[in-house]
Tab-separated table of C-alpha atoms in Angstrom:
chain	number	residue	atom	x	y	z
X	1	ALA	CA	124.001	166.576	57.126
X	2	VAL	CA	122.253	164.590	54.562
X	3	ALA	CA	123.919	161.316	56.221
X	4	ALA	CA	122.914	161.696	59.323
X	5	VAL	CA	118.823	162.406	58.837
X	6	VAL	CA	119.027	159.361	56.331
X	7	VAL	CA	120.581	157.357	59.521
X	8	GLY	CA	117.868	158.840	61.536
X	9	ALA	CA	115.138	157.547	59.631
X	10	THR	CA	116.367	153.188	59.631
X	11	THR	CA	115.417	153.753	63.340
X	12	SER	CA	112.163	154.943	63.654
X	13	PHE	CA	109.768	152.280	62.381
X	14	PHE	CA	106.878	150.818	64.034
X	15	SER	CA	107.850	147.782	65.804
X	16	ASP	CA	106.203	144.882	68.301
X	17	THR	CA	107.423	141.946	69.827
X	18	GLU	CA	105.336	138.901	71.370
X	19	THR	CA	107.362	136.129	72.685
X	20	SER	CA	105.590	132.830	74.336
X	21	THR	CA	108.266	130.726	76.267
X	22	GLY	CA	108.334	127.584	77.992
X	23	ASN	CA	106.326	125.859	75.857
X	24	THR	CA	106.242	121.862	77.049
X	25	PHE	CA	104.733	118.832	76.282
X	26	THR	CA	104.348	116.222	79.140
X	27	ALA	CA	102.907	113.081	78.994
X	28	GLY	CA	100.515	111.767	81.488
X	29	ALA	CA	100.371	108.469	83.632
X	30	ILE	CA	98.630	105.834	85.180
X	31	ASP	CA	99.197	104.161	88.293
X	32	LEU	CA	97.086	101.076	89.698
X	33	THR	CA	97.220	100.386	92.964
X	34	ILE	CA	95.628	97.600	94.627
X	35	ASP	CA	95.024	97.292	98.687
X	36	SER	CA	93.133	94.297	100.194
X	37	HIS	CA	91.590	92.598	103.413
X	38	ALA	CA	91.033	89.178	103.812
X	39	THR	CA	89.302	86.711	106.329
X	40	PHE	CA	89.336	83.345	106.675
X	41	ASN	CA	86.401	81.190	108.706
X	42	GLY	CA	85.775	84.908	110.078
X	43	ALA	CA	89.084	86.144	111.224
X	44	ASP	CA	91.729	88.439	109.413
X	45	VAL	CA	94.845	87.331	107.704
X	46	PRO	CA	97.280	89.405	108.056
X	47	ASP	CA	98.929	88.311	105.838
X	48	ALA	CA	96.737	88.461	103.325
X	49	THR	CA	95.687	92.236	104.397
X	50	TRP	CA	97.886	95.621	103.154
X	51	ALA	CA	96.503	99.184	102.226
X	52	LEU	CA	97.184	100.468	98.803
X	53	LYS	CA	100.495	99.595	97.005
X	54	ASP	CA	102.061	98.044	93.938
X	55	LEU	CA	102.336	94.200	94.335
X	56	GLU	CA	105.240	92.302	94.544
X	57	PRO	CA	103.894	89.071	92.526
X	58	THR	CA	105.504	86.229	94.688
X	59	ALA	CA	104.677	87.782	97.723
X	60	ASP	CA	101.954	89.292	97.871
X	61	LYS	CA	98.718	86.673	97.608
X	62	PHE	CA	95.293	86.929	98.480
X	63	PHE	CA	94.806	83.651	99.328
X	64	ASN	CA	97.861	81.258	100.663
X	65	PHE	CA	96.094	78.507	102.784
X	66	ALA	CA	97.772	74.822	103.723
X	67	ASP	CA	95.534	72.975	104.994
X	68	VAL	CA	91.943	73.575	103.603
X	69	LYS	CA	89.023	71.427	104.527
X	70	PRO	CA	85.482	70.930	104.237
X	71	GLY	CA	82.809	74.015	105.371
X	72	ASP	CA	85.730	76.236	105.106
X	73	VAL	CA	85.302	80.117	104.091
X	74	GLY	CA	86.818	83.065	103.002
X	75	GLU	CA	86.615	86.093	101.773
X	76	ASN	CA	89.466	89.244	100.436
X	77	THR	CA	87.731	92.789	99.796
X	78	ILE	CA	90.464	94.134	96.890
X	79	SER	CA	90.336	97.803	96.074
X	80	LEU	CA	91.375	99.326	93.027
X	81	HIS	CA	92.704	102.851	92.421
X	82	VAL	CA	93.716	104.195	89.068
X	83	GLU	CA	95.574	107.432	89.933
X	84	ASN	CA	95.745	110.333	87.636
X	85	ASN	CA	93.986	109.248	84.450
X	86	ASP	CA	90.427	107.316	83.978
X	87	ALA	CA	90.534	103.434	82.543
X	88	TRP	CA	89.214	100.406	81.472
X	89	ALA	CA	89.931	97.429	83.393
X	90	CYS	CA	90.041	93.914	83.337
X	91	VAL	CA	91.063	90.999	86.034
X	92	SER	CA	92.565	87.810	84.821
X	93	ILE	CA	92.555	84.176	86.567
X	94	ILE	CA	95.039	81.833	85.742
X	95	PRO	CA	95.316	78.756	86.798
X	96	THR	CA	98.868	77.182	86.745
X	97	LYS	CA	98.002	73.708	88.936
X	98	ASN	CA	95.035	71.794	89.957
X	99	ASP	CA	96.816	69.036	91.223
X	100	ASP	CA	95.958	65.403	92.893
X	101	VAL	CA	99.448	65.279	94.842
X	102	SER	CA	98.895	62.332	96.159
X	103	SER	CA	96.569	59.770	97.217
X	104	THR	CA	95.806	58.806	100.652
X	105	GLU	CA	93.513	56.401	101.605
X	106	PRO	CA	90.046	57.407	102.588
X	107	GLU	CA	90.673	59.123	99.294
X	108	LEU	CA	91.548	56.297	97.273
X	109	GLU	CA	88.439	54.269	98.904
X	110	VAL	CA	85.744	57.500	97.554
X	111	ALA	CA	83.914	55.893	94.524
X	112	GLY	CA	85.371	55.301	91.152
X	113	GLU	CA	88.719	57.367	92.500
X	114	THR	CA	91.976	55.693	92.179
X	115	GLN	CA	95.786	56.843	92.067
X	116	ASN	CA	96.462	59.914	89.820
X	117	THR	CA	99.646	61.727	90.141
X	118	ASP	CA	100.770	62.258	85.882
X	119	SER	CA	99.722	65.652	86.120
X	120	ILE	CA	99.753	68.942	87.783
X	121	TYR	CA	95.594	69.361	86.744
X	122	ASP	CA	94.173	66.364	88.000
X	123	GLY	CA	92.794	67.146	90.926
X	124	GLU	CA	89.790	67.658	92.264
X	125	LEU	CA	90.045	70.806	93.965
X	126	ALA	CA	88.897	74.057	92.126
X	127	GLN	CA	85.931	72.119	90.613
X	128	ASN	CA	84.585	71.506	94.206
X	129	MET	CA	86.090	75.632	95.135
X	130	GLN	CA	82.750	78.262	95.515
X	131	PHE	CA	83.437	81.332	94.669
X	132	THR	CA	81.558	84.481	94.636
X	133	ILE	CA	83.184	87.520	92.680
X	134	TRP	CA	80.942	90.721	93.045
X	135	ALA	CA	81.814	95.023	92.745
X	136	ASP	CA	81.332	95.799	96.492
X	137	VAL	CA	79.579	98.800	95.414
X	138	ALA	CA	76.288	98.691	98.117
X	139	SER	CA	75.342	102.244	99.117
X	140	THR	CA	72.069	102.286	101.133
X	141	SER	CA	71.988	103.939	104.332
X	142	ASP	CA	72.736	100.383	105.927
X	143	ALA	CA	75.711	99.291	103.419
X	144	ILE	CA	78.784	100.956	102.292
X	145	PRO	CA	81.045	99.870	99.606
X	146	GLY	CA	83.825	97.669	100.591
X	147	ASP	CA	82.299	96.039	103.311
X	148	ASN	CA	82.988	92.810	102.403
X	149	LYS	CA	79.649	91.255	102.115
X	150	TYR	CA	77.993	90.525	99.169
X	151	GLU	CA	74.298	92.327	99.359
X	152	SER	CA	72.587	92.125	95.583
X	153	GLN	CA	69.390	93.796	97.088
X	154	LYS	CA	71.661	96.526	98.105
X	155	GLY	CA	73.608	97.627	95.363
X	156	ASP	CA	76.497	94.646	94.755
X	157	ARG	CA	76.432	93.662	91.371
X	158	LEU	CA	77.577	89.730	90.826
X	159	LEU	CA	80.538	89.439	88.400
X	160	ALA	CA	80.661	85.685	88.590
X	161	GLN	CA	79.905	82.808	90.643
X	162	GLY	CA	80.637	78.815	90.759
X	163	ALA	CA	83.604	76.691	90.836
X	164	GLY	CA	86.886	77.595	90.374
X	165	PRO	CA	88.069	78.068	86.954
X	166	ILE	CA	90.547	75.605	85.524
X	167	VAL	CA	91.232	77.304	82.220
X	168	PRO	CA	92.440	81.388	82.045
X	169	THR	CA	89.625	83.183	82.412
X	170	THR	CA	89.334	87.202	81.533
X	171	TYR	CA	86.524	89.314	83.288
X	172	ALA	CA	85.806	92.728	82.416
X	173	LEU	CA	85.422	95.192	85.380
X	174	ALA	CA	84.702	98.828	82.730
X	175	THR	CA	85.245	98.536	79.062
X	176	PRO	CA	82.996	100.585	76.374
X	177	ALA	CA	80.267	97.899	77.054
X	178	GLY	CA	79.867	98.104	80.328
X	179	ASN	CA	81.101	99.324	84.266
X	180	VAL	CA	80.867	96.664	86.628
X	181	PHE	CA	81.570	99.014	89.474
X	182	THR	CA	78.751	101.722	87.938
X	183	GLY	CA	76.716	99.694	85.815
X	184	LEU	CA	76.873	102.259	83.572
X	185	VAL	CA	77.805	101.747	79.748
X	186	ASN	CA	81.174	103.305	77.733
X	187	ASP	CA	81.877	104.630	81.858
X	188	PRO	CA	85.861	103.818	83.043
X	189	ILE	CA	87.270	103.638	86.565
X	190	ASP	CA	87.343	107.044	87.569
X	191	GLY	CA	91.260	107.652	88.152
X	192	THR	CA	89.887	109.862	91.367
X	193	GLN	CA	88.281	106.955	93.073
X	194	THR	CA	88.992	103.863	94.884
X	195	ASN	CA	86.502	100.971	93.481
X	196	TYR	CA	85.950	97.652	95.582
X	197	LEU	CA	86.044	94.064	94.696
X	198	GLY	CA	84.974	91.147	96.902
X	199	VAL	CA	85.536	87.401	96.457
X	200	GLU	CA	83.789	84.848	98.735
X	201	TRP	CA	85.471	81.308	98.466
X	202	SER	CA	84.064	77.875	100.584
X	203	LEU	CA	84.879	74.435	100.460
X	204	PRO	CA	81.303	73.058	100.496
X	205	ILE	CA	80.661	70.755	104.139
X	206	ALA	CA	79.247	67.960	101.538
X	207	THR	CA	83.112	67.828	99.496
X	208	GLY	CA	84.108	64.807	101.780
X	209	ASN	CA	87.097	62.577	100.892
X	210	ILE	CA	88.105	63.662	97.036
X	211	VAL	CA	89.953	66.535	97.571
X	212	GLN	CA	92.564	65.381	100.326
X	213	THR	CA	95.742	66.522	99.596
X	214	ASP	CA	94.909	68.199	95.982
X	215	THR	CA	96.111	71.472	95.299
X	216	TYR	CA	94.816	74.867	93.808
X	217	GLN	CA	96.902	77.316	92.498
X	218	ALA	CA	96.709	80.412	90.121
X	219	ASP	CA	97.675	83.701	88.923
X	220	VAL	CA	95.097	86.338	89.386
X	221	SER	CA	96.039	89.993	87.173
X	222	PHE	CA	94.577	93.193	87.071
X	223	TYR	CA	95.315	95.095	83.980
X	224	VAL	CA	94.309	98.484	83.033
X	225	GLU	CA	94.743	100.230	79.703
X	226	GLN	CA	93.495	104.222	79.275
X	227	SER	CA	90.129	104.844	78.728
X	228	ARG	CA	90.535	108.054	76.336
X	229	ASN	CA	91.026	108.007	72.757
X	230	ASN	CA	90.779	104.713	73.126
X	231	ALA	CA	86.591	103.723	72.470
X	232	GLY	CA	87.422	100.069	70.868
X	233	PHE	CA	88.793	98.707	74.119
X	234	VAL	CA	88.370	94.704	74.742
X	235	CYS	CA	89.885	93.175	77.479
X	236	PRO	CA	92.609	90.526	76.691
X	237	ASN	CA	92.204	87.018	76.908
X	238	VAL	CA	95.204	86.291	79.036
X	239	ALA	CA	97.089	87.568	80.991
X	240	PRO	CA	98.853	91.076	80.022
X	241	THR	CA	102.332	91.225	79.479
X	242	ASN	CA	102.974	93.427	82.568
X	243	PRO	CA	99.823	93.545	85.208
X	244	HIS	CA	99.912	94.295	88.593
X	245	SER	CA	99.250	89.810	89.908
X	246	LEU	CA	99.807	88.034	92.591
X	247	ARG	CA	99.868	84.453	93.217
X	248	LEU	CA	96.745	81.852	94.630
X	249	GLU	CA	97.651	78.932	96.289
């Protein structure tokens, strides 16, 4: 009887159990996708126009024109969409060729021009082409973001203007120092929004024969990096290691 009482006592203590199951950490993600709408002398360019996607570096080209002449103009509206997370962003233009290729008789007749084919950087096309690059953010009643027109008076913000670069050049789109799309400091690209970049190019009428047969070629690389916990971000000076890139020819 005594043994039975002892056993009964050992099973009557107060108790409680709280359980949390399935505790999980899942890493976030950043996926930059880009679309393009291109025109040449006012006409759409289907080969340089596509919907949001990951770029195929050797296949997707914003510009690919084989017969550019003085007076020609073109425009490309590029949109950047960083899915899931806010990010800092940069774009790098890395020239790979500014080649004289050959010298036609009219080109040789230009004052001071001589046959010069010993380098792929001996041409004059890059220096004579004119580019305007802007954040296409116009938002007044008669202008909308990504409308393919540079309208500074309506809110578009100039990023660069002048001759085509002949050395690698990096532009900050959104860094802790400022966001070209919003005009704000410490403002990254919003992971839920699309941002539009306009690029207009022209070969002025006054260029003349000096650029005949020349080829200007460059790679364009967009780079994004998480903004959270990254207040010291600065754009790389050269092309990022694994960018979304395409060829300009």
